[in-house]
């Protein structure tokens, strides 16, 4: 799996958009960008994933640059419950591929 | 239920005892994973089941650890002769498959194991 780089921490005001960046300059053509988060004392939670096109679901939007070397997860209206560690993972969708989380970004949403 | 469920949510045991942890995956999910997460650390892969294929046991830390899965449903993770270093949160995840493609993994709430 390609290596990813994320800032260790970010702060965001409640109600504002949270934009979490991820660099993955060594991504290969068949690797997807996945985002998960882990709220304190809970299991990891899948958020969104994409290959090359921007994606949106009920939780977030994923913007992938044209060269696919970086991406941004956008939480459009952050709430206090979005405070968590966010993990950007680049991986192939092949059978048996396990998840490996890096350091992630600790997002703190402030009132 | 709609999500992955695990039981028990908490387990406190004495060193040397055996424990059994249970995971109920999302219905229709053919792939099932077990992970371990020690306090303040990342995910540690343990074992992976995919349909009727032989499980990938490459992450099991010792022969005290074993897991079974009945068809495409319930899985149990058994730890024999528990040691204090086994204390961790044990997480189960499941995902759909499409041919050889594995979709996103959905995690259960975990079982917090404390070995005294």
mmCIF file of N, CA, C and O in Angstrom, chain B residues 33-80:
data_model
loop_
_atom_site.group_PDB
_atom_site.id
_atom_site.type_symbol
_atom_site.label_atom_id
_atom_site.label_comp_id
_atom_site.label_asym_id
_atom_site.label_seq_id
_atom_site.Cartn_x
_atom_site.Cartn_y
_atom_site.Cartn_z
ATOM 1 N N UNK B 33 -12.852 -9.806 9.230
ATOM 2 C CA UNK B 33 -11.509 -9.556 9.750
ATOM 3 C C UNK B 33 -11.559 -9.458 11.279
ATOM 4 O O UNK B 33 -12.502 -8.916 11.841
ATOM 5 N N UNK B 34 -10.489 -9.918 11.900
ATOM 6 C CA UNK B 34 -10.244 -9.625 13.311
ATOM 7 C C UNK B 34 -8.974 -8.786 13.421
ATOM 8 O O UNK B 34 -7.961 -9.086 12.775
ATOM 9 N N UNK B 35 -9.059 -7.727 14.233
ATOM 10 C CA UNK B 35 -7.918 -6.868 14.528
ATOM 11 C C UNK B 35 -7.786 -6.735 16.041
ATOM 12 O O UNK B 35 -8.733 -6.969 16.790
ATOM 13 N N UNK B 36 -6.615 -6.304 16.460
ATOM 14 C CA UNK B 36 -6.388 -5.990 17.866
ATOM 15 C C UNK B 36 -5.843 -4.569 17.937
ATOM 16 O O UNK B 36 -5.062 -4.153 17.074
ATOM 17 N N UNK B 37 -6.270 -3.846 18.947
ATOM 18 C CA UNK B 37 -5.767 -2.485 19.140
ATOM 19 C C UNK B 37 -5.418 -2.293 20.603
ATOM 20 O O UNK B 37 -6.297 -2.279 21.468
ATOM 21 N N UNK B 38 -4.128 -2.162 20.875
ATOM 22 C CA UNK B 38 -3.685 -1.866 22.228
ATOM 23 C C UNK B 38 -3.864 -0.382 22.491
ATOM 24 O O UNK B 38 -3.933 0.420 21.573
ATOM 25 N N UNK B 39 -3.918 -0.025 23.735
ATOM 26 C CA UNK B 39 -4.198 1.348 24.153
ATOM 27 C C UNK B 39 -3.247 2.329 23.484
ATOM 28 O O UNK B 39 -2.028 2.177 23.589
ATOM 29 N N UNK B 40 -3.794 3.289 22.776
ATOM 30 C CA UNK B 40 -3.005 4.340 22.144
ATOM 31 C C UNK B 40 -2.224 3.913 20.919
ATOM 32 O O UNK B 40 -1.401 4.671 20.415
ATOM 33 N N UNK B 41 -2.497 2.711 20.424
ATOM 34 C CA UNK B 41 -1.753 2.198 19.279
ATOM 35 C C UNK B 41 -2.680 1.951 18.087
ATOM 36 O O UNK B 41 -3.893 2.073 18.183
ATOM 37 N N UNK B 42 -2.080 1.606 16.961
ATOM 38 C CA UNK B 42 -2.838 1.382 15.745
ATOM 39 C C UNK B 42 -3.440 -0.006 15.685
ATOM 40 O O UNK B 42 -3.356 -0.799 16.626
ATOM 41 N N UNK B 43 -4.087 -0.305 14.556
ATOM 42 C CA UNK B 43 -4.693 -1.612 14.355
ATOM 43 C C UNK B 43 -3.636 -2.662 14.072
ATOM 44 O O UNK B 43 -2.699 -2.418 13.319
ATOM 45 N N UNK B 44 -3.806 -3.819 14.664
ATOM 46 C CA UNK B 44 -2.929 -4.962 14.414
ATOM 47 C C UNK B 44 -3.792 -6.071 13.812
ATOM 48 O O UNK B 44 -4.699 -6.586 14.470
ATOM 49 N N UNK B 45 -3.529 -6.437 12.577
ATOM 50 C CA UNK B 45 -4.300 -7.469 11.894
ATOM 51 C C UNK B 45 -4.054 -8.818 12.553
ATOM 52 O O UNK B 45 -2.925 -9.166 12.881
ATOM 53 N N UNK B 46 -5.130 -9.588 12.714
ATOM 54 C CA UNK B 46 -5.008 -10.924 13.301
ATOM 55 C C UNK B 46 -5.327 -12.014 12.286
ATOM 56 O O UNK B 46 -4.501 -12.882 12.007
ATOM 57 N N UNK B 47 -6.540 -11.989 11.723
ATOM 58 C CA UNK B 47 -6.982 -13.076 10.857
ATOM 59 C C UNK B 47 -8.068 -12.567 9.925
ATOM 60 O O UNK B 47 -8.766 -11.615 10.237
ATOM 61 N N UNK B 48 -8.193 -13.228 8.781
ATOM 62 C CA UNK B 48 -9.151 -12.822 7.753
ATOM 63 C C UNK B 48 -9.848 -14.056 7.199
ATOM 64 O O UNK B 48 -9.208 -15.050 6.870
ATOM 65 N N UNK B 49 -11.177 -13.992 7.082
ATOM 66 C CA UNK B 49 -11.986 -15.033 6.474
ATOM 67 C C UNK B 49 -12.640 -14.480 5.208
ATOM 68 O O UNK B 49 -13.159 -13.369 5.207
ATOM 69 N N UNK B 50 -12.648 -15.275 4.171
ATOM 70 C CA UNK B 50 -13.317 -14.895 2.928
ATOM 71 C C UNK B 50 -14.054 -16.119 2.399
ATOM 72 O O UNK B 50 -13.448 -17.038 1.858
ATOM 73 N N UNK B 51 -15.372 -16.120 2.555
ATOM 74 C CA UNK B 51 -16.198 -17.197 2.052
ATOM 75 C C UNK B 51 -15.722 -18.548 2.563
ATOM 76 O O UNK B 51 -15.457 -18.742 3.749
ATOM 77 N N UNK B 52 -15.582 -19.490 1.639
ATOM 78 C CA UNK B 52 -15.154 -20.840 1.997
ATOM 79 C C UNK B 52 -13.659 -21.052 1.820
ATOM 80 O O UNK B 52 -13.163 -22.174 1.969
ATOM 81 N N UNK B 53 -12.940 -19.973 1.509
ATOM 82 C CA UNK B 53 -11.487 -20.095 1.335
ATOM 83 C C UNK B 53 -10.809 -20.308 2.674
ATOM 84 O O UNK B 53 -11.356 -19.958 3.727
ATOM 85 N N UNK B 54 -9.607 -20.874 2.619
ATOM 86 C CA UNK B 54 -8.826 -21.042 3.850
ATOM 87 C C UNK B 54 -8.527 -19.665 4.439
ATOM 88 O O UNK B 54 -8.168 -18.730 3.713
ATOM 89 N N UNK B 55 -8.697 -19.485 5.745
ATOM 90 C CA UNK B 55 -8.463 -18.173 6.349
ATOM 91 C C UNK B 55 -6.995 -17.769 6.293
ATOM 92 O O UNK B 55 -6.102 -18.609 6.286
ATOM 93 N N UNK B 56 -6.774 -16.473 6.244
ATOM 94 C CA UNK B 56 -5.421 -15.905 6.332
ATOM 95 C C UNK B 56 -5.112 -15.691 7.808
ATOM 96 O O UNK B 56 -5.606 -14.747 8.413
ATOM 97 N N UNK B 57 -4.293 -16.553 8.368
ATOM 98 C CA UNK B 57 -3.994 -16.520 9.801
ATOM 99 C C UNK B 57 -2.666 -15.844 10.091
ATOM 100 O O UNK B 57 -2.135 -15.953 11.198
ATOM 101 N N UNK B 58 -2.112 -15.170 9.109
ATOM 102 C CA UNK B 58 -0.738 -14.693 9.220
ATOM 103 C C UNK B 58 -0.519 -13.670 10.336
ATOM 104 O O UNK B 58 0.611 -13.449 10.754
ATOM 105 N N UNK B 59 -1.589 -13.053 10.836
ATOM 106 C CA UNK B 59 -1.440 -12.054 11.878
ATOM 107 C C UNK B 59 -1.572 -12.580 13.294
ATOM 108 O O UNK B 59 -1.319 -11.848 14.256
ATOM 109 N N UNK B 60 -1.949 -13.836 13.458
ATOM 110 C CA UNK B 60 -2.122 -14.378 14.809
ATOM 111 C C UNK B 60 -0.775 -14.390 15.515
ATOM 112 O O UNK B 60 0.204 -14.948 15.006
ATOM 113 N N UNK B 61 -0.686 -13.789 16.720
ATOM 114 C CA UNK B 61 0.612 -13.605 17.371
ATOM 115 C C UNK B 61 1.209 -14.869 17.953
ATOM 116 O O UNK B 61 2.425 -14.931 18.144
ATOM 117 N N UNK B 62 0.397 -15.861 18.258
ATOM 118 C CA UNK B 62 0.917 -17.109 18.807
ATOM 119 C C UNK B 62 -0.117 -18.202 18.626
ATOM 120 O O UNK B 62 -1.259 -17.933 18.226
ATOM 121 N N UNK B 63 0.292 -19.446 18.941
ATOM 122 C CA UNK B 63 -0.659 -20.554 18.783
ATOM 123 C C UNK B 63 -1.712 -20.564 19.889
ATOM 124 O O UNK B 63 -2.590 -21.428 19.911
ATOM 125 N N UNK B 64 -1.650 -19.607 20.804
ATOM 126 C CA UNK B 64 -2.724 -19.502 21.801
ATOM 127 C C UNK B 64 -3.974 -18.866 21.189
ATOM 128 O O UNK B 64 -5.050 -18.934 21.768
ATOM 129 N N UNK B 65 -3.787 -18.252 20.047
ATOM 130 C CA UNK B 65 -4.889 -17.562 19.372
ATOM 131 C C UNK B 65 -5.433 -18.443 18.254
ATOM 132 O O UNK B 65 -4.672 -19.002 17.467
ATOM 133 N N UNK B 66 -6.763 -18.521 18.162
ATOM 134 C CA UNK B 66 -7.396 -19.236 17.068
ATOM 135 C C UNK B 66 -8.743 -18.582 16.789
ATOM 136 O O UNK B 66 -9.292 -17.869 17.633
ATOM 137 N N UNK B 67 -9.253 -18.801 15.600
ATOM 138 C CA UNK B 67 -10.552 -18.245 15.239
ATOM 139 C C UNK B 67 -11.265 -19.187 14.300
ATOM 140 O O UNK B 67 -10.625 -19.929 13.547
ATOM 141 N N UNK B 68 -12.573 -19.147 14.395
ATOM 142 C CA UNK B 68 -13.407 -19.950 13.515
ATOM 143 C C UNK B 68 -14.526 -19.086 12.960
ATOM 144 O O UNK B 68 -14.905 -18.080 13.567
ATOM 145 N N UNK B 69 -15.021 -19.514 11.825
ATOM 146 C CA UNK B 69 -16.187 -18.839 11.274
ATOM 147 C C UNK B 69 -17.103 -19.887 10.672
ATOM 148 O O UNK B 69 -16.656 -20.763 9.926
ATOM 149 N N UNK B 70 -18.368 -19.804 10.975
ATOM 150 C CA UNK B 70 -19.364 -20.731 10.459
ATOM 151 C C UNK B 70 -19.959 -20.153 9.188
ATOM 152 O O UNK B 70 -20.702 -19.171 9.237
ATOM 153 N N UNK B 71 -19.607 -20.726 8.049
ATOM 154 C CA UNK B 71 -20.116 -20.238 6.781
ATOM 155 C C UNK B 71 -19.782 -18.777 6.586
ATOM 156 O O UNK B 71 -18.620 -18.377 6.680
ATOM 157 N N UNK B 72 -20.791 -17.988 6.324
ATOM 158 C CA UNK B 72 -20.577 -16.551 6.150
ATOM 159 C C UNK B 72 -21.261 -15.792 7.270
ATOM 160 O O UNK B 72 -21.736 -14.679 7.088
ATOM 161 N N UNK B 73 -21.272 -16.396 8.476
ATOM 162 C CA UNK B 73 -21.937 -15.722 9.576
ATOM 163 C C UNK B 73 -20.977 -15.537 10.745
ATOM 164 O O UNK B 73 -19.879 -15.034 10.578
ATOM 165 N N UNK B 74 -21.405 -15.998 11.889
ATOM 166 C CA UNK B 74 -20.724 -15.708 13.147
ATOM 167 C C UNK B 74 -19.277 -16.188 13.139
ATOM 168 O O UNK B 74 -18.951 -17.234 12.571
ATOM 169 N N UNK B 75 -18.415 -15.416 13.802
ATOM 170 C CA UNK B 75 -17.036 -15.827 14.012
ATOM 171 C C UNK B 75 -16.715 -15.729 15.501
ATOM 172 O O UNK B 75 -17.234 -14.848 16.204
ATOM 173 N N UNK B 76 -15.868 -16.649 15.960
ATOM 174 C CA UNK B 76 -15.385 -16.579 17.334
ATOM 175 C C UNK B 76 -13.863 -16.546 17.338
ATOM 176 O O UNK B 76 -13.213 -17.277 16.576
ATOM 177 N N UNK B 77 -13.312 -15.698 18.169
ATOM 178 C CA UNK B 77 -11.875 -15.619 18.385
ATOM 179 C C UNK B 77 -11.603 -16.169 19.780
ATOM 180 O O UNK B 77 -12.194 -15.698 20.750
ATOM 181 N N UNK B 78 -10.755 -17.174 19.858
ATOM 182 C CA UNK B 78 -10.446 -17.805 21.140
ATOM 183 C C UNK B 78 -8.998 -17.532 21.497
ATOM 184 O O UNK B 78 -8.107 -17.680 20.662
ATOM 185 N N UNK B 79 -8.794 -17.120 22.728
ATOM 186 C CA UNK B 79 -7.448 -16.931 23.260
ATOM 187 C C UNK B 79 -7.291 -17.885 24.433
ATOM 188 O O UNK B 79 -8.026 -17.809 25.421
ATOM 189 N N UNK B 80 -6.342 -18.792 24.314
ATOM 190 C CA UNK B 80 -6.103 -19.764 25.385
ATOM 191 C C UNK B 80 -4.984 -19.263 26.294
ATOM 192 O O UNK B 80 -4.079 -18.542 25.853
#
